[in-house]
Amino acid sequence: MYQRPTAHQIDPLTGEMTGASGRYEKRISDLEGLYADAAAFAARVAEDPDHVVYRVFEQRPAQAKGDLIFGTTWMEPGRIGAEYYMTRGHIHACANRPETYYGESGEGLMLLESPEGETRILEVRAREMVYVPPMWIHRSVNTGDVPLVMSFCYPSDSGQDYGIIERSGGMATRIIATATGWEAVANTAYRPRSDAEVAAVLATVG
Amino acid sequence: MYQRPTAHQIDPLTGEMTGASGRYEKRISDLEGLYADAAAFAARVAEDPDHVVYRVFEQRPAQAKGDLIFGTTWMEPGRIGAEYYMTRGHIHACANRPETYYGESGEGLMLLESPEGETRILEVRAREMVYVPPMWIHRSVNTGDVPLVMSFCYPSDSGQDYGIIERSGGMATRIIATATGWEAVANTAYRPRSDAEVAAVLATVG
């Protein structure tokens, strides 16, 4: 009659989560258009199109509204040109839905952007709980030299809009490698959202 | 205009969470009526009424609906008579709201009960993600000899009904110490919920 309580062991190094209801992978050839250096991207794809950049384990319970989806993200370390590996990124389709990301191992960043284009950056490491509030576009970046593993949790009626980043020519900020770590630089291809585009995001609030 | 993204470091041994918006403690004298052995309970209270049994750090974001509350629970190891230390326990006031509990350190149990009185028990240890589905009463039990620390996450419109356990004379199952570990035994004071009481829980679904 009721959903069954479950327990899921998480491996902090591989991100494997036992009993997950689903998993998916993003390979380098799935990530066209994310990186500034198109030539470096093309060379990497030519070298190994099936190279896995990140992998997600997730548990989606049955109830659509008021329930939670949780899981793990495992991200390979690496760069395309100077730019660190990142996830595709999204805003929730119902934009006022939040998400928590909890560092399991490795080092990285949560790169956040408001609909109006304000950037925020939070560091993620083991035992760091990052709160992505309602209304923020977000993407994870692995700035370390080992995999970045995080567990996550979000409301089951959130949905994902991945197109919001693509429509603006990427996020306003790129994360690149420096001699001593990372640096945030402006994405020169970025086109700020128009008032109408911002209004369209605000209209998804539920 | 929007809520600010935040990051919170969690200490897996003490449960301390930086930047938490609130915290509370339950002392032994707050937990009257939970344990089977009333004499042992009274003796412990007489000895030290301010003895802290568990402590919660929590972050409550601003949005009431569709948002998430997260935090940590730290539980002292110990027993009252044969019975392991436990939290007061609750069902969500909006009963079809779930919760995740993630083991940080120590060893314990999540004790679950459906409105009709079915018991489920899941073990919690470091890196174990326990999913409490909609509609389950739940309580944490520290069966180890060190603190049990967990992080948790639940929808911000869940609410807590603590009285549901008290009204039934406790949960149907008690967790007691044995020579080699723990054992689940029937709570002889338990009064199963009537059809009307079950219907009242189902009526909170939102």
PDB file of N, CA and C in Angstrom, chain A residues 92-183:
ATOM      1  N   HIS A  92      15.696  24.299 -12.637  1.00  0.00           N
ATOM      2  CA  HIS A  92      14.560  23.388 -12.553  1.00  0.00           C
ATOM      3  C   HIS A  92      13.414  23.914 -13.422  1.00  0.00           C
ATOM      4  N   ALA A  93      12.731  22.985 -14.091  1.00  0.00           N
ATOM      5  CA  ALA A  93      11.627  23.352 -14.990  1.00  0.00           C
ATOM      6  C   ALA A  93      10.567  24.125 -14.202  1.00  0.00           C
ATOM      7  N   CYS A  94      10.356  23.713 -12.966  1.00  0.00           N
ATOM      8  CA  CYS A  94       9.612  24.511 -11.992  1.00  0.00           C
ATOM      9  C   CYS A  94      10.702  25.267 -11.224  1.00  0.00           C
ATOM     10  N   ALA A  95      10.966  26.516 -11.648  1.00  0.00           N
ATOM     11  CA  ALA A  95      12.236  27.172 -11.297  1.00  0.00           C
ATOM     12  C   ALA A  95      12.420  27.418  -9.806  1.00  0.00           C
ATOM     13  N   ASN A  96      11.327  27.459  -9.042  1.00  0.00           N
ATOM     14  CA  ASN A  96      11.506  27.689  -7.596  1.00  0.00           C
ATOM     15  C   ASN A  96      11.604  26.379  -6.819  1.00  0.00           C
ATOM     16  N   ARG A  97      12.290  25.425  -7.393  1.00  0.00           N
ATOM     17  CA  ARG A  97      12.626  24.213  -6.669  1.00  0.00           C
ATOM     18  C   ARG A  97      14.128  24.219  -6.388  1.00  0.00           C
ATOM     19  N   PRO A  98      14.530  23.889  -5.151  1.00  0.00           N
ATOM     20  CA  PRO A  98      15.935  23.957  -4.746  1.00  0.00           C
ATOM     21  C   PRO A  98      16.628  22.608  -4.967  1.00  0.00           C
ATOM     22  N   GLU A  99      17.876  22.525  -4.567  1.00  0.00           N
ATOM     23  CA  GLU A  99      18.596  21.238  -4.604  1.00  0.00           C
ATOM     24  C   GLU A  99      19.740  21.317  -3.607  1.00  0.00           C
ATOM     25  N   THR A 100      20.026  20.207  -2.943  1.00  0.00           N
ATOM     26  CA  THR A 100      21.220  20.151  -2.107  1.00  0.00           C
ATOM     27  C   THR A 100      22.246  19.247  -2.787  1.00  0.00           C
ATOM     28  N   TYR A 101      23.509  19.657  -2.701  1.00  0.00           N
ATOM     29  CA  TYR A 101      24.629  18.850  -3.189  1.00  0.00           C
ATOM     30  C   TYR A 101      25.591  18.686  -2.025  1.00  0.00           C
ATOM     31  N   TYR A 102      26.008  17.461  -1.781  1.00  0.00           N
ATOM     32  CA  TYR A 102      26.848  17.176  -0.612  1.00  0.00           C
ATOM     33  C   TYR A 102      28.145  16.533  -1.085  1.00  0.00           C
ATOM     34  N   GLY A 103      29.281  17.152  -0.743  1.00  0.00           N
ATOM     35  CA  GLY A 103      30.573  16.641  -1.193  1.00  0.00           C
ATOM     36  C   GLY A 103      30.892  15.289  -0.573  1.00  0.00           C
ATOM     37  N   GLU A 104      31.263  14.338  -1.420  1.00  0.00           N
ATOM     38  CA  GLU A 104      31.670  12.994  -0.955  1.00  0.00           C
ATOM     39  C   GLU A 104      33.182  12.828  -1.053  1.00  0.00           C
ATOM     40  N   SER A 105      33.764  13.259  -2.165  1.00  0.00           N
ATOM     41  CA  SER A 105      35.225  13.216  -2.325  1.00  0.00           C
ATOM     42  C   SER A 105      35.603  14.134  -3.477  1.00  0.00           C
ATOM     43  N   GLY A 106      36.875  14.512  -3.503  1.00  0.00           N
ATOM     44  CA  GLY A 106      37.358  15.407  -4.544  1.00  0.00           C
ATOM     45  C   GLY A 106      37.088  16.872  -4.220  1.00  0.00           C
ATOM     46  N   GLU A 107      37.362  17.729  -5.186  1.00  0.00           N
ATOM     47  CA  GLU A 107      37.243  19.178  -4.991  1.00  0.00           C
ATOM     48  C   GLU A 107      36.651  19.809  -6.237  1.00  0.00           C
ATOM     49  N   GLY A 108      35.705  20.692  -6.013  1.00  0.00           N
ATOM     50  CA  GLY A 108      35.114  21.353  -7.171  1.00  0.00           C
ATOM     51  C   GLY A 108      34.327  22.560  -6.773  1.00  0.00           C
ATOM     52  N   LEU A 109      33.503  23.008  -7.710  1.00  0.00           N
ATOM     53  CA  LEU A 109      32.713  24.215  -7.516  1.00  0.00           C
ATOM     54  C   LEU A 109      31.275  23.965  -7.922  1.00  0.00           C
ATOM     55  N   MET A 110      30.369  24.690  -7.280  1.00  0.00           N
ATOM     56  CA  MET A 110      29.021  24.846  -7.787  1.00  0.00           C
ATOM     57  C   MET A 110      28.969  26.252  -8.380  1.00  0.00           C
ATOM     58  N   LEU A 111      28.712  26.313  -9.670  1.00  0.00           N
ATOM     59  CA  LEU A 111      28.624  27.583 -10.381  1.00  0.00           C
ATOM     60  C   LEU A 111      27.145  27.901 -10.540  1.00  0.00           C
ATOM     61  N   LEU A 112      26.728  29.046  -9.999  1.00  0.00           N
ATOM     62  CA  LEU A 112      25.305  29.400  -9.990  1.00  0.00           C
ATOM     63  C   LEU A 112      25.077  30.705 -10.729  1.00  0.00           C
ATOM     64  N   GLU A 113      23.905  30.817 -11.332  1.00  0.00           N
ATOM     65  CA  GLU A 113      23.566  32.048 -12.058  1.00  0.00           C
ATOM     66  C   GLU A 113      22.074  32.318 -11.902  1.00  0.00           C
ATOM     67  N   SER A 114      21.746  33.549 -11.565  1.00  0.00           N
ATOM     68  CA  SER A 114      20.323  33.920 -11.472  1.00  0.00           C
ATOM     69  C   SER A 114      19.779  34.157 -12.879  1.00  0.00           C
ATOM     70  N   PRO A 115      18.468  34.152 -13.046  1.00  0.00           N
ATOM     71  CA  PRO A 115      17.916  34.442 -14.374  1.00  0.00           C
ATOM     72  C   PRO A 115      18.437  35.766 -14.944  1.00  0.00           C
ATOM     73  N   GLU A 116      18.663  36.772 -14.072  1.00  0.00           N
ATOM     74  CA  GLU A 116      19.138  38.079 -14.526  1.00  0.00           C
ATOM     75  C   GLU A 116      20.643  38.079 -14.815  1.00  0.00           C
ATOM     76  N   GLY A 117      21.354  36.974 -14.504  1.00  0.00           N
ATOM     77  CA  GLY A 117      22.751  36.874 -14.884  1.00  0.00           C
ATOM     78  C   GLY A 117      23.768  37.090 -13.786  1.00  0.00           C
ATOM     79  N   GLU A 118      23.296  37.188 -12.535  1.00  0.00           N
ATOM     80  CA  GLU A 118      24.240  37.301 -11.415  1.00  0.00           C
ATOM     81  C   GLU A 118      24.928  35.955 -11.182  1.00  0.00           C
ATOM     82  N   THR A 119      26.246  35.968 -11.005  1.00  0.00           N
ATOM     83  CA  THR A 119      27.004  34.731 -10.784  1.00  0.00           C
ATOM     84  C   THR A 119      27.348  34.548  -9.311  1.00  0.00           C
ATOM     85  N   ARG A 120      27.227  33.328  -8.810  1.00  0.00           N
ATOM     86  CA  ARG A 120      27.734  32.966  -7.487  1.00  0.00           C
ATOM     87  C   ARG A 120      28.532  31.672  -7.637  1.00  0.00           C
ATOM     88  N   ILE A 121      29.582  31.544  -6.861  1.00  0.00           N
ATOM     89  CA  ILE A 121      30.427  30.352  -6.913  1.00  0.00           C
ATOM     90  C   ILE A 121      30.640  29.836  -5.498  1.00  0.00           C
ATOM     91  N   LEU A 122      30.371  28.566  -5.280  1.00  0.00           N
ATOM     92  CA  LEU A 122      30.593  27.953  -3.965  1.00  0.00           C
ATOM     93  C   LEU A 122      31.528  26.754  -4.124  1.00  0.00           C
ATOM     94  N   GLU A 123      32.480  26.632  -3.218  1.00  0.00           N
ATOM     95  CA  GLU A 123      33.390  25.490  -3.265  1.00  0.00           C
ATOM     96  C   GLU A 123      32.724  24.247  -2.672  1.00  0.00           C
ATOM     97  N   VAL A 124      33.004  23.118  -3.283  1.00  0.00           N
ATOM     98  CA  VAL A 124      32.498  21.827  -2.808  1.00  0.00           C
ATOM     99  C   VAL A 124      33.689  20.947  -2.474  1.00  0.00           C
ATOM    100  N   ARG A 125      33.644  20.378  -1.290  1.00  0.00           N
ATOM    101  CA  ARG A 125      34.630  19.342  -0.935  1.00  0.00           C
ATOM    102  C   ARG A 125      33.931  18.373  -0.002  1.00  0.00           C
ATOM    103  N   ALA A 126      34.630  17.339   0.441  1.00  0.00           N
ATOM    104  CA  ALA A 126      33.996  16.322   1.284  1.00  0.00           C
ATOM    105  C   ALA A 126      33.344  16.967   2.498  1.00  0.00           C
ATOM    106  N   ARG A 127      32.095  16.576   2.783  1.00  0.00           N
ATOM    107  CA  ARG A 127      31.316  17.004   3.947  1.00  0.00           C
ATOM    108  C   ARG A 127      30.882  18.457   3.862  1.00  0.00           C
ATOM    109  N   GLU A 128      30.892  19.012   2.650  1.00  0.00           N
ATOM    110  CA  GLU A 128      30.354  20.362   2.444  1.00  0.00           C
ATOM    111  C   GLU A 128      28.977  20.232   1.817  1.00  0.00           C
ATOM    112  N   MET A 129      27.950  20.800   2.474  1.00  0.00           N
ATOM    113  CA  MET A 129      26.576  20.771   1.970  1.00  0.00           C
ATOM    114  C   MET A 129      26.316  22.085   1.249  1.00  0.00           C
ATOM    115  N   VAL A 130      26.093  21.996  -0.038  1.00  0.00           N
ATOM    116  CA  VAL A 130      25.831  23.194  -0.831  1.00  0.00           C
ATOM    117  C   VAL A 130      24.334  23.281  -1.113  1.00  0.00           C
ATOM    118  N   TYR A 131      23.754  24.423  -0.801  1.00  0.00           N
ATOM    119  CA  TYR A 131      22.325  24.650  -1.000  1.00  0.00           C
ATOM    120  C   TYR A 131      22.118  25.537  -2.225  1.00  0.00           C
ATOM    121  N   VAL A 132      21.479  24.971  -3.231  1.00  0.00           N
ATOM    122  CA  VAL A 132      21.098  25.730  -4.429  1.00  0.00           C
ATOM    123  C   VAL A 132      19.658  26.182  -4.206  1.00  0.00           C
ATOM    124  N   PRO A 133      19.444  27.466  -3.935  1.00  0.00           N
ATOM    125  CA  PRO A 133      18.082  27.918  -3.611  1.00  0.00           C
ATOM    126  C   PRO A 133      17.179  27.895  -4.852  1.00  0.00           C
ATOM    127  N   PRO A 134      15.874  28.057  -4.638  1.00  0.00           N
ATOM    128  CA  PRO A 134      14.956  28.235  -5.756  1.00  0.00           C
ATOM    129  C   PRO A 134      15.474  29.327  -6.700  1.00  0.00           C
ATOM    130  N   MET A 135      15.281  29.140  -8.004  1.00  0.00           N
ATOM    131  CA  MET A 135      15.508  30.159  -9.048  1.00  0.00           C
ATOM    132  C   MET A 135      16.951  30.256  -9.545  1.00  0.00           C
ATOM    133  N   TRP A 136      17.851  29.396  -9.110  1.00  0.00           N
ATOM    134  CA  TRP A 136      19.236  29.514  -9.560  1.00  0.00           C
ATOM    135  C   TRP A 136      19.589  28.407 -10.573  1.00  0.00           C
ATOM    136  N   ILE A 137      20.095  28.831 -11.726  1.00  0.00           N
ATOM    137  CA  ILE A 137      20.742  27.920 -12.676  1.00  0.00           C
ATOM    138  C   ILE A 137      22.009  27.398 -12.000  1.00  0.00           C
ATOM    139  N   HIS A 138      22.326  26.110 -12.178  1.00  0.00           N
ATOM    140  CA  HIS A 138      23.515  25.592 -11.505  1.00  0.00           C
ATOM    141  C   HIS A 138      24.197  24.508 -12.323  1.00  0.00           C
ATOM    142  N   ARG A 139      25.489  24.438 -12.145  1.00  0.00           N
ATOM    143  CA  ARG A 139      26.368  23.507 -12.864  1.00  0.00           C
ATOM    144  C   ARG A 139      27.515  23.164 -11.941  1.00  0.00           C
ATOM    145  N   SER A 140      27.997  21.910 -11.993  1.00  0.00           N
ATOM    146  CA  SER A 140      29.129  21.487 -11.168  1.00  0.00           C
ATOM    147  C   SER A 140      30.400  21.481 -12.015  1.00  0.00           C
ATOM    148  N   VAL A 141      31.512  21.844 -11.381  1.00  0.00           N
ATOM    149  CA  VAL A 141      32.799  21.922 -12.069  1.00  0.00           C
ATOM    150  C   VAL A 141      33.829  21.162 -11.229  1.00  0.00           C
ATOM    151  N   ASN A 142      34.569  20.255 -11.868  1.00  0.00           N
ATOM    152  CA  ASN A 142      35.618  19.538 -11.143  1.00  0.00           C
ATOM    153  C   ASN A 142      36.941  20.269 -11.315  1.00  0.00           C
ATOM    154  N   THR A 143      37.392  20.957 -10.258  1.00  0.00           N
ATOM    155  CA  THR A 143      38.643  21.715 -10.326  1.00  0.00           C
ATOM    156  C   THR A 143      39.825  20.933  -9.738  1.00  0.00           C
ATOM    157  N   GLY A 144      39.593  19.691  -9.359  1.00  0.00           N
ATOM    158  CA  GLY A 144      40.653  18.897  -8.738  1.00  0.00           C
ATOM    159  C   GLY A 144      41.348  17.991  -9.739  1.00  0.00           C
ATOM    160  N   ASP A 145      42.244  17.150  -9.237  1.00  0.00           N
ATOM    161  CA  ASP A 145      42.905  16.196 -10.121  1.00  0.00           C
ATOM    162  C   ASP A 145      42.480  14.755  -9.812  1.00  0.00           C
ATOM    163  N   VAL A 146      41.412  14.625  -9.061  1.00  0.00           N
ATOM    164  CA  VAL A 146      40.775  13.316  -8.826  1.00  0.00           C
ATOM    165  C   VAL A 146      39.284  13.494  -9.108  1.00  0.00           C
ATOM    166  N   PRO A 147      38.513  12.396  -9.198  1.00  0.00           N
ATOM    167  CA  PRO A 147      37.072  12.562  -9.428  1.00  0.00           C
ATOM    168  C   PRO A 147      36.420  13.400  -8.330  1.00  0.00           C
ATOM    169  N   LEU A 148      35.419  14.160  -8.741  1.00  0.00           N
ATOM    170  CA  LEU A 148      34.567  14.894  -7.801  1.00  0.00           C
ATOM    171  C   LEU A 148      33.275  14.091  -7.655  1.00  0.00           C
ATOM    172  N   VAL A 149      32.973  13.685  -6.424  1.00  0.00           N
ATOM    173  CA  VAL A 149      31.760  12.906  -6.166  1.00  0.00           C
ATOM    174  C   VAL A 149      30.883  13.677  -5.188  1.00  0.00           C
ATOM    175  N   MET A 150      29.610  13.799  -5.533  1.00  0.00           N
ATOM    176  CA  MET A 150      28.634  14.486  -4.676  1.00  0.00           C
ATOM    177  C   MET A 150      27.363  13.651  -4.593  1.00  0.00           C
ATOM    178  N   SER A 151      26.665  13.739  -3.471  1.00  0.00           N
ATOM    179  CA  SER A 151      25.303  13.217  -3.428  1.00  0.00           C
ATOM    180  C   SER A 151      24.352  14.417  -3.501  1.00  0.00           C
ATOM    181  N   PHE A 152      23.149  14.178  -3.996  1.00  0.00           N
ATOM    182  CA  PHE A 152      22.216  15.288  -4.197  1.00  0.00           C
ATOM    183  C   PHE A 152      20.809  14.881  -3.790  1.00  0.00           C
ATOM    184  N   CYS A 153      19.955  15.884  -3.594  1.00  0.00           N
ATOM    185  CA  CYS A 153      18.550  15.664  -3.232  1.00  0.00           C
ATOM    186  C   CYS A 153      17.743  16.842  -3.733  1.00  0.00           C
ATOM    187  N   TYR A 154      16.595  16.566  -4.362  1.00  0.00           N
ATOM    188  CA  TYR A 154      15.725  17.661  -4.826  1.00  0.00           C
ATOM    189  C   TYR A 154      14.283  17.182  -4.889  1.00  0.00           C
ATOM    190  N   PRO A 155      13.337  18.128  -4.853  1.00  0.00           N
ATOM    191  CA  PRO A 155      11.922  17.749  -4.872  1.00  0.00           C
ATOM    192  C   PRO A 155      11.564  17.041  -6.184  1.00  0.00           C
ATOM    193  N   SER A 156      10.694  16.038  -6.076  1.00  0.00           N
ATOM    194  CA  SER A 156      10.409  15.184  -7.238  1.00  0.00           C
ATOM    195  C   SER A 156       9.594  15.888  -8.315  1.00  0.00           C
ATOM    196  N   ASP A 157       9.019  17.049  -8.014  1.00  0.00           N
ATOM    197  CA  ASP A 157       8.283  17.788  -9.052  1.00  0.00           C
ATOM    198  C   ASP A 157       9.111  18.942  -9.627  1.00  0.00           C
ATOM    199  N   SER A 158      10.443  18.866  -9.509  1.00  0.00           N
ATOM    200  CA  SER A 158      11.309  19.960  -9.974  1.00  0.00           C
ATOM    201  C   SER A 158      11.419  20.008 -11.492  1.00  0.00           C
ATOM    202  N   GLY A 159      11.755  18.890 -12.104  1.00  0.00           N
ATOM    203  CA  GLY A 159      12.047  18.870 -13.537  1.00  0.00           C
ATOM    204  C   GLY A 159      13.360  19.573 -13.834  1.00  0.00           C
ATOM    205  N   GLN A 160      13.852  19.425 -15.068  1.00  0.00           N
ATOM    206  CA  GLN A 160      15.107  20.079 -15.464  1.00  0.00           C
ATOM    207  C   GLN A 160      14.913  20.805 -16.786  1.00  0.00           C
ATOM    208  N   ASP A 161      15.369  22.033 -16.843  1.00  0.00           N
ATOM    209  CA  ASP A 161      15.450  22.763 -18.109  1.00  0.00           C
ATOM    210  C   ASP A 161      16.932  22.945 -18.413  1.00  0.00           C
ATOM    211  N   TYR A 162      17.440  22.148 -19.356  1.00  0.00           N
ATOM    212  CA  TYR A 162      18.861  22.236 -19.736  1.00  0.00           C
ATOM    213  C   TYR A 162      19.077  23.311 -20.800  1.00  0.00           C
ATOM    214  N   GLY A 163      17.992  23.638 -21.528  1.00  0.00           N
ATOM    215  CA  GLY A 163      18.104  24.567 -22.655  1.00  0.00           C
ATOM    216  C   GLY A 163      18.413  25.997 -22.247  1.00  0.00           C
ATOM    217  N   ILE A 164      18.103  26.343 -20.987  1.00  0.00           N
ATOM    218  CA  ILE A 164      18.267  27.738 -20.562  1.00  0.00           C
ATOM    219  C   ILE A 164      19.706  28.211 -20.733  1.00  0.00           C
ATOM    220  N   ILE A 165      20.665  27.301 -20.527  1.00  0.00           N
ATOM    221  CA  ILE A 165      22.077  27.679 -20.641  1.00  0.00           C
ATOM    222  C   ILE A 165      22.458  27.821 -22.119  1.00  0.00           C
ATOM    223  N   GLU A 166      22.018  26.873 -22.916  1.00  0.00           N
ATOM    224  CA  GLU A 166      22.329  26.882 -24.351  1.00  0.00           C
ATOM    225  C   GLU A 166      21.764  28.140 -25.025  1.00  0.00           C
ATOM    226  N   ARG A 167      20.536  28.508 -24.632  1.00  0.00           N
ATOM    227  CA  ARG A 167      19.894  29.661 -25.267  1.00  0.00           C
ATOM    228  C   ARG A 167      20.639  30.976 -25.016  1.00  0.00           C
ATOM    229  N   SER A 168      21.435  31.021 -23.941  1.00  0.00           N
ATOM    230  CA  SER A 168      22.189  32.245 -23.618  1.00  0.00           C
ATOM    231  C   SER A 168      23.651  32.155 -24.039  1.00  0.00           C
ATOM    232  N   GLY A 169      23.991  31.152 -24.826  1.00  0.00           N
ATOM    233  CA  GLY A 169      25.391  31.005 -25.241  1.00  0.00           C
ATOM    234  C   GLY A 169      26.286  30.542 -24.109  1.00  0.00           C
ATOM    235  N   GLY A 170      25.701  29.793 -23.172  1.00  0.00           N
ATOM    236  CA  GLY A 170      26.465  29.305 -22.020  1.00  0.00           C
ATOM    237  C   GLY A 170      26.127  30.089 -20.762  1.00  0.00           C
ATOM    238  N   MET A 171      26.810  29.783 -19.682  1.00  0.00           N
ATOM    239  CA  MET A 171      26.646  30.587 -18.462  1.00  0.00           C
ATOM    240  C   MET A 171      27.558  31.807 -18.581  1.00  0.00           C
ATOM    241  N   ALA A 172      27.274  32.836 -17.794  1.00  0.00           N
ATOM    242  CA  ALA A 172      28.015  34.102 -17.889  1.00  0.00           C
ATOM    243  C   ALA A 172      29.488  33.929 -17.522  1.00  0.00           C
ATOM    244  N   THR A 173      29.768  32.908 -16.712  1.00  0.00           N
ATOM    245  CA  THR A 173      31.108  32.728 -16.168  1.00  0.00           C
ATOM    246  C   THR A 173      31.671  31.361 -16.552  1.00  0.00           C
ATOM    247  N   ARG A 174      32.933  31.341 -16.925  1.00  0.00           N
ATOM    248  CA  ARG A 174      33.660  30.091 -17.177  1.00  0.00           C
ATOM    249  C   ARG A 174      34.718  29.897 -16.087  1.00  0.00           C
ATOM    250  N   ILE A 175      35.022  28.635 -15.799  1.00  0.00           N
ATOM    251  CA  ILE A 175      36.025  28.330 -14.772  1.00  0.00           C
ATOM    252  C   ILE A 175      37.242  27.723 -15.461  1.00  0.00           C
ATOM    253  N   ILE A 176      38.366  28.434 -15.363  1.00  0.00           N
ATOM    254  CA  ILE A 176      39.569  27.966 -16.048  1.00  0.00           C
ATOM    255  C   ILE A 176      40.701  27.703 -15.052  1.00  0.00           C
ATOM    256  N   ALA A 177      41.645  26.888 -15.513  1.00  0.00           N
ATOM    257  CA  ALA A 177      42.800  26.531 -14.691  1.00  0.00           C
ATOM    258  C   ALA A 177      43.825  27.648 -14.717  1.00  0.00           C
ATOM    259  N   THR A 178      44.440  27.883 -13.552  1.00  0.00           N
ATOM    260  CA  THR A 178      45.578  28.798 -13.471  1.00  0.00           C
ATOM    261  C   THR A 178      46.759  28.003 -12.927  1.00  0.00           C
ATOM    262  N   ALA A 179      47.881  28.664 -12.762  1.00  0.00           N
ATOM    263  CA  ALA A 179      49.077  27.971 -12.270  1.00  0.00           C
ATOM    264  C   ALA A 179      48.840  27.410 -10.867  1.00  0.00           C
ATOM    265  N   THR A 180      47.965  28.066 -10.095  1.00  0.00           N
ATOM    266  CA  THR A 180      47.812  27.665  -8.694  1.00  0.00           C
ATOM    267  C   THR A 180      46.428  27.138  -8.349  1.00  0.00           C
ATOM    268  N   GLY A 181      45.487  27.133  -9.312  1.00  0.00           N
ATOM    269  CA  GLY A 181      44.144  26.664  -8.968  1.00  0.00           C
ATOM    270  C   GLY A 181      43.148  26.978 -10.060  1.00  0.00           C
ATOM    271  N   TRP A 182      42.116  27.747  -9.702  1.00  0.00           N
ATOM    272  CA  TRP A 182      41.103  28.065 -10.714  1.00  0.00           C
ATOM    273  C   TRP A 182      40.800  29.557 -10.692  1.00  0.00           C
ATOM    274  N   GLU A 183      40.196  29.990 -11.769  1.00  0.00           N
ATOM    275  CA  GLU A 183      39.840  31.396 -11.902  1.00  0.00           C
ATOM    276  C   GLU A 183      38.511  31.467 -12.646  1.00  0.00           C
TER     277      GLU A 183
END
